[in-house]
mmCIF file of C-alpha atoms in Angstrom:
data_model
loop_
_atom_site.group_PDB
_atom_site.id
_atom_site.type_symbol
_atom_site.label_atom_id
_atom_site.label_comp_id
_atom_site.label_asym_id
_atom_site.label_seq_id
_atom_site.Cartn_x
_atom_site.Cartn_y
_atom_site.Cartn_z
ATOM 1 C CA MET A 1 -0.258 0.043 -0.021
ATOM 2 C CA HIS A 2 1.328 3.598 -1.026
ATOM 3 C CA ALA A 3 2.274 5.753 2.187
ATOM 4 C CA TRP A 4 1.555 8.956 0.661
ATOM 5 C CA PRO A 5 -2.350 9.180 0.979
ATOM 6 C CA LYS A 6 -1.627 8.448 4.582
ATOM 7 C CA LEU A 7 1.086 11.228 4.858
ATOM 8 C CA LEU A 8 -1.300 13.618 3.333
ATOM 9 C CA THR A 9 -4.245 12.739 5.737
ATOM 10 C CA LEU A 10 -1.750 13.578 8.610
ATOM 11 C CA VAL A 11 -0.523 16.700 6.999
ATOM 12 C CA GLY A 12 -4.391 17.825 6.639
ATOM 13 C CA LEU A 13 -5.590 17.206 10.225
ATOM 14 C CA ALA A 14 -2.600 19.147 11.537
ATOM 15 C CA LEU A 15 -3.661 21.963 9.941
ATOM 16 C CA LEU A 16 -7.149 21.554 10.902
ATOM 17 C CA GLN A 17 -5.843 21.520 14.394
ATOM 18 C CA GLN A 18 -3.843 24.829 14.367
ATOM 19 C CA ILE A 19 -6.697 27.431 15.107
ATOM 20 C CA GLY A 20 -4.935 30.436 14.644
ATOM 21 C CA SER A 21 -1.626 32.358 13.966
ATOM 22 C CA VAL A 22 -0.257 35.882 15.658
ATOM 23 C CA ASP A 23 3.163 38.055 14.901
ATOM 24 C CA LEU A 24 4.405 39.082 18.082
ATOM 25 C CA THR A 25 7.681 40.316 16.467
ATOM 26 C CA ARG A 26 6.096 43.726 15.293
ATOM 27 C CA PRO A 27 6.446 46.740 18.335
ATOM 28 C CA ALA A 28 3.025 46.719 19.810
ATOM 29 C CA PRO A 29 0.802 50.191 20.245
ATOM 30 C CA PRO A 30 1.928 52.276 23.210
ATOM 31 C CA SER A 31 0.866 50.880 26.114
ATOM 32 C CA ILE A 32 -1.221 52.391 28.618
ATOM 33 C CA SER A 33 -0.253 53.525 32.168
ATOM 34 C CA HIS A 34 -3.642 53.330 33.830
ATOM 35 C CA ASN A 35 -4.166 57.045 34.049
ATOM 36 C CA ARG A 36 -7.190 56.657 34.760
ATOM 37 C CA PRO A 37 -9.619 59.133 36.723
ATOM 38 C CA ILE A 38 -9.259 59.459 40.167
ATOM 39 C CA PRO A 39 -12.867 58.729 42.005
ATOM 40 C CA ALA A 40 -14.365 62.094 43.107
ATOM 41 C CA ALA A 41 -13.783 60.953 46.726
ATOM 42 C CA CYS A 42 -10.330 60.989 46.299
ATOM 43 C CA LYS A 43 -8.151 63.989 46.563
ATOM 44 C CA ASN A 44 -5.203 61.873 45.181
ATOM 45 C CA LEU A 45 -3.897 58.318 44.880
ATOM 46 C CA LYS A 46 -1.728 56.753 47.624
ATOM 47 C CA PRO A 47 1.019 54.195 47.356
ATOM 48 C CA GLY A 48 -0.998 51.005 47.504
ATOM 49 C CA GLY A 49 0.551 47.544 47.006
ATOM 50 C CA ILE A 50 1.176 44.524 45.078
ATOM 51 C CA ALA A 51 -0.813 40.886 45.827
ATOM 52 C CA ASP A 52 0.262 37.780 44.178
ATOM 53 C CA GLY A 53 -1.362 34.242 43.452
ATOM 54 C CA TRP A 54 -1.376 31.154 41.815
ATOM 55 C CA PRO A 55 -4.558 30.195 39.941
ATOM 56 C CA GLU A 56 -5.510 26.561 39.554
ATOM 57 C CA PRO A 57 -8.044 24.590 37.958
ATOM 58 C CA GLU A 58 -11.199 23.779 39.347
ATOM 59 C CA ASP A 59 -10.177 20.071 39.924
ATOM 60 C CA HIS A 60 -6.575 20.742 40.849
ATOM 61 C CA LYS A 61 -5.257 18.876 37.719
ATOM 62 C CA ARG A 62 -3.037 20.996 36.146
ATOM 63 C CA ARG A 63 -3.491 21.313 32.081
ATOM 64 C CA HIS A 64 -0.623 19.835 29.995
ATOM 65 C CA ILE A 65 -0.022 21.619 27.055
ATOM 66 C CA GLU A 66 3.274 21.393 24.794
ATOM 67 C CA VAL A 67 4.912 24.267 23.662
ATOM 68 C CA ALA A 68 7.449 23.988 21.017
ATOM 69 C CA VAL A 69 10.034 25.345 18.201
ATOM 70 C CA LEU A 70 8.589 24.754 14.813
ATOM 71 C CA SER A 71 11.714 26.495 12.917
ATOM 72 C CA VAL A 72 14.287 28.915 13.653
ATOM 73 C CA LYS A 73 15.177 31.641 10.700
ATOM 74 C CA ASP A 74 18.671 31.214 11.325
ATOM 75 C CA GLU A 75 19.838 27.810 12.815
ATOM 76 C CA LYS A 76 23.342 29.137 13.099
ATOM 77 C CA PRO A 77 23.061 32.308 15.231
ATOM 78 C CA ALA A 78 25.797 34.489 16.529
ATOM 79 C CA LEU A 79 25.985 35.459 19.957
ATOM 80 C CA ASP A 80 24.221 38.479 20.722
ATOM 81 C CA SER A 81 22.536 38.430 17.336
ATOM 82 C CA GLU A 82 18.604 38.420 17.393
ATOM 83 C CA VAL A 83 16.757 35.624 15.593
ATOM 84 C CA GLU A 84 13.339 35.012 14.605
ATOM 85 C CA ALA A 85 11.507 31.500 14.911
ATOM 86 C CA THR A 86 7.916 30.232 14.819
ATOM 87 C CA VAL A 87 6.779 28.444 18.134
ATOM 88 C CA GLN A 88 3.545 26.405 18.356
ATOM 89 C CA LEU A 89 1.449 25.969 21.815
ATOM 90 C CA ARG A 90 -0.602 22.690 21.480
ATOM 91 C CA ASN A 91 -3.335 21.859 23.969
ATOM 92 C CA THR A 92 -2.546 18.270 24.875
ATOM 93 C CA ASP A 93 -5.297 17.678 27.342
ATOM 94 C CA ALA A 94 -8.232 16.609 28.002
ATOM 95 C CA HIS A 95 -10.041 19.756 28.868
ATOM 96 C CA SER A 96 -10.168 23.484 27.123
ATOM 97 C CA ILE A 97 -7.905 26.005 27.710
ATOM 98 C CA GLN A 98 -8.266 29.867 27.575
ATOM 99 C CA ILE A 99 -5.518 32.280 26.735
ATOM 100 C CA PRO A 100 -5.307 35.866 25.916
ATOM 101 C CA TRP A 101 -5.258 36.637 22.020
ATOM 102 C CA SER A 102 -4.888 40.428 21.315
ATOM 103 C CA THR A 103 -2.141 42.191 20.518
ATOM 104 C CA ASP A 104 -3.594 45.673 21.091
ATOM 105 C CA PRO A 105 -2.707 46.661 24.859
ATOM 106 C CA SER A 106 -6.071 49.040 24.846
ATOM 107 C CA VAL A 107 -8.233 46.064 25.154
ATOM 108 C CA ILE A 108 -7.020 46.110 28.662
ATOM 109 C CA GLU A 109 -9.592 49.313 29.176
ATOM 110 C CA GLU A 110 -12.050 48.712 27.145
ATOM 111 C CA GLY A 111 -15.443 48.274 29.275
ATOM 112 C CA GLN A 112 -13.556 48.240 32.659
ATOM 113 C CA ILE A 113 -14.960 50.292 35.526
ATOM 114 C CA GLU A 114 -13.221 53.600 36.756
ATOM 115 C CA ASP A 115 -11.793 52.142 39.773
ATOM 116 C CA TYR A 116 -11.430 48.337 39.101
ATOM 117 C CA MET A 117 -9.487 46.547 36.092
ATOM 118 C CA GLU A 118 -8.853 42.931 35.645
ATOM 119 C CA TRP A 119 -7.311 41.267 32.397
ATOM 120 C CA GLU A 120 -5.140 38.669 31.051
ATOM 121 C CA GLY A 121 -1.240 38.657 29.707
ATOM 122 C CA GLY A 122 0.505 35.950 27.802
ATOM 123 C CA THR A 123 4.180 35.732 25.857
ATOM 124 C CA PHE A 124 6.844 33.059 25.242
ATOM 125 C CA ASP A 125 10.203 32.471 27.190
ATOM 126 C CA PHE A 126 13.417 31.036 25.819
ATOM 127 C CA PHE A 127 15.792 28.889 27.067
ATOM 128 C CA LEU A 128 19.167 27.256 26.157
ATOM 129 C CA ARG A 129 20.888 24.319 27.536
ATOM 130 C CA ASP A 130 24.359 22.410 26.558
ATOM 131 C CA GLN A 131 25.321 18.969 27.083
ATOM 132 C CA ALA A 132 26.519 19.458 30.600
ATOM 133 C CA ARG A 133 22.402 20.336 31.224
ATOM 134 C CA HIS A 134 23.508 24.233 32.109
ATOM 135 C CA GLY A 135 20.707 26.528 31.382
ATOM 136 C CA PHE A 136 20.144 30.191 30.606
ATOM 137 C CA MET A 137 17.077 31.957 30.093
ATOM 138 C CA LEU A 138 17.516 34.442 26.992
ATOM 139 C CA LYS A 139 16.535 37.770 26.189
ATOM 140 C CA SER A 140 13.481 38.365 24.669
ATOM 141 C CA SER A 141 12.151 40.501 22.030
ATOM 142 C CA THR A 142 8.522 39.147 21.886
ATOM 143 C CA GLU A 143 5.800 41.187 22.417
ATOM 144 C CA TRP A 144 2.620 40.322 24.590
ATOM 145 C CA LEU A 145 -0.694 39.052 24.112
ATOM 146 C CA HIS A 146 -3.609 40.831 26.125
ATOM 147 C CA GLY A 147 -7.049 39.662 26.958
ATOM 148 C CA SER A 148 -10.172 40.841 28.833
ATOM 149 C CA LYS A 149 -13.648 38.941 29.019
ATOM 150 C CA PHE A 150 -15.005 42.547 28.302
ATOM 151 C CA VAL A 151 -13.580 42.441 24.726
ATOM 152 C CA ALA A 152 -14.823 40.024 22.339
ATOM 153 C CA GLY A 153 -12.431 38.053 20.322
ATOM 154 C CA SER A 154 -9.651 39.149 22.819
ATOM 155 C CA LEU A 155 -9.801 35.204 24.556
ATOM 156 C CA LEU A 156 -9.148 32.384 22.599
ATOM 157 C CA THR A 157 -10.518 28.963 23.620
ATOM 158 C CA ILE A 158 -8.300 26.031 22.648
ATOM 159 C CA GLN A 159 -10.119 22.958 22.580
ATOM 160 C CA PRO A 160 -7.999 19.618 23.492
ATOM 161 C CA GLY A 161 -5.860 18.765 20.212
ATOM 162 C CA GLN A 162 -5.697 22.343 18.783
ATOM 163 C CA SER A 163 -3.096 24.687 18.660
ATOM 164 C CA ILE A 164 -1.801 28.451 17.671
ATOM 165 C CA ALA A 165 1.225 29.254 16.074
ATOM 166 C CA ALA A 166 2.851 32.372 16.921
ATOM 167 C CA LEU A 167 6.269 34.195 15.295
ATOM 168 C CA VAL A 168 8.417 35.074 18.160
ATOM 169 C CA LYS A 169 11.967 37.285 18.636
ATOM 170 C CA PHE A 170 14.582 36.444 21.033
ATOM 171 C CA LYS A 171 18.326 37.648 21.447
ATOM 172 C CA VAL A 172 21.238 35.156 21.988
ATOM 173 C CA GLU A 173 21.960 36.730 25.262
ATOM 174 C CA ASP A 174 21.765 35.443 28.872
ATOM 175 C CA LEU A 175 18.715 37.429 30.910
ATOM 176 C CA TYR A 176 20.615 36.983 33.949
ATOM 177 C CA PRO A 177 24.815 36.799 33.388
ATOM 178 C CA MET A 178 26.416 34.881 35.979
ATOM 179 C CA GLU A 179 29.932 34.139 36.081
ATOM 180 C CA PRO A 180 31.740 31.437 35.141
ATOM 181 C CA LEU A 181 28.899 30.062 33.376
ATOM 182 C CA ARG A 182 28.569 31.620 30.149
ATOM 183 C CA LEU A 183 27.036 31.404 26.512
ATOM 184 C CA LYS A 184 29.471 30.477 24.255
ATOM 185 C CA GLU A 185 29.786 28.800 20.771
ATOM 186 C CA GLY A 186 28.758 25.526 20.168
ATOM 187 C CA THR A 187 25.563 23.019 19.875
ATOM 188 C CA TRP A 188 22.819 24.076 22.239
ATOM 189 C CA GLN A 189 19.405 22.756 22.760
ATOM 190 C CA LEU A 190 16.677 25.594 22.789
ATOM 191 C CA SER A 191 13.236 25.345 24.198
ATOM 192 C CA VAL A 192 10.373 27.743 24.933
ATOM 193 C CA GLU A 193 7.957 27.945 27.325
ATOM 194 C CA TRP A 194 4.468 30.028 27.786
ATOM 195 C CA ARG A 195 4.248 32.343 30.496
ATOM 196 C CA GLN A 196 0.532 33.493 31.422
ATOM 197 C CA VAL A 197 -0.656 35.988 33.768
ATOM 198 C CA GLY A 198 -3.798 36.867 35.343
ATOM 199 C CA ARG A 199 -3.800 40.838 36.223
ATOM 200 C CA THR A 200 -6.013 43.371 38.544
ATOM 201 C CA TRP A 201 -5.757 46.931 39.327
ATOM 202 C CA HIS A 202 -7.940 48.863 41.849
ATOM 203 C CA ILE A 203 -8.478 51.201 43.908
ATOM 204 C CA LYS A 204 -9.102 50.897 47.881
ATOM 205 C CA ASP A 205 -9.095 53.643 50.610
ATOM 206 C CA CYS A 206 -8.138 55.833 47.972
ATOM 207 C CA ALA A 207 -4.884 54.088 47.390
ATOM 208 C CA ALA A 208 -3.899 51.946 43.791
ATOM 209 C CA TRP A 209 -3.481 48.025 44.127
ATOM 210 C CA ASN A 210 -2.089 45.592 41.435
ATOM 211 C CA GLY A 211 -2.682 41.915 41.653
ATOM 212 C CA TYR A 212 -0.625 39.413 39.699
ATOM 213 C CA PHE A 213 -1.900 35.869 39.133
ATOM 214 C CA HIS A 214 0.750 33.532 37.812
ATOM 215 C CA TYR A 215 -0.344 30.452 35.732
ATOM 216 C CA ASP A 216 2.988 28.316 37.020
ATOM 217 C CA GLN A 217 0.689 25.957 38.408
ATOM 218 C CA PHE A 218 -2.202 25.631 36.212
ATOM 219 C CA TYR A 219 0.013 24.090 33.130
ATOM 220 C CA GLN A 220 2.263 21.054 33.015
ATOM 221 C CA GLN A 221 4.164 22.204 30.165
ATOM 222 C CA GLN A 222 6.154 20.046 27.620
ATOM 223 C CA SER A 223 9.267 21.771 25.797
ATOM 224 C CA PRO A 224 10.903 19.447 23.429
ATOM 225 C CA PRO A 225 13.895 20.592 22.285
ATOM 226 C CA PHE A 226 15.189 22.335 19.289
ATOM 227 C CA SER A 227 19.156 21.954 18.462
ATOM 228 C CA ILE A 228 20.798 24.923 16.998
ATOM 229 C CA GLN A 229 24.350 25.923 16.411
ATOM 230 C CA ILE A 230 25.597 29.190 18.260
ATOM 231 C CA THR A 231 28.875 30.973 16.525
ATOM 232 C CA ARG A 232 31.152 33.373 17.253
ATOM 233 C CA LYS A 233 30.085 36.763 17.715
ATOM 234 C CA ALA A 234 30.918 39.141 14.654
ATOM 235 C CA PRO A 235 33.948 41.626 15.245
ATOM 236 C CA LEU A 236 32.820 45.320 15.491
ATOM 237 C CA LYS A 237 33.954 47.097 12.196
#
């Protein structure tokens, strides 16, 4: 039996399972600073505080996703160079998940009340590991996605088996340099992780408070490695 029909069927299924793509390499519109009108009862706003939280699914079972590098524009990038890549986030769980899906930060303010806002944000982080399992987090040039329950289309539901693709950008430079470990020439394993956060901003007793709700305990991520060859930094001319 000829293998071509089976191969074409698998390719067709993969394309059907991808429900969207987004370019996160373009500069986002200017972000907002939450300079919202001060409530009439307050002459000015006092310093408030920051609250952190870690959301979990209702059944307390982490949702499984796979976040993978599909391709890299330059598979032999030089140290300190900027690299474009295409990554994929696939829902490998039996439950649906929801992620922010707008590149426009103005969706954060739409439909919100004067003294309280809530929204979602998401982006990708990039890592390199060598054969000795030394790991480095890279500097990211990838923009954020934004989402709000008040703005239709700014949140995307990904059903089991479905995926999205994103064009991303990062720099071959250690985000947290620490001697004696450092990035150098050679073969490295590139991986990518999804980072999602819920955000709130509200005024209480004439003080502004910020909430950060990290999805670290919401997802169980698989991040298969992608091999790249890092070359010497180009000399200055």
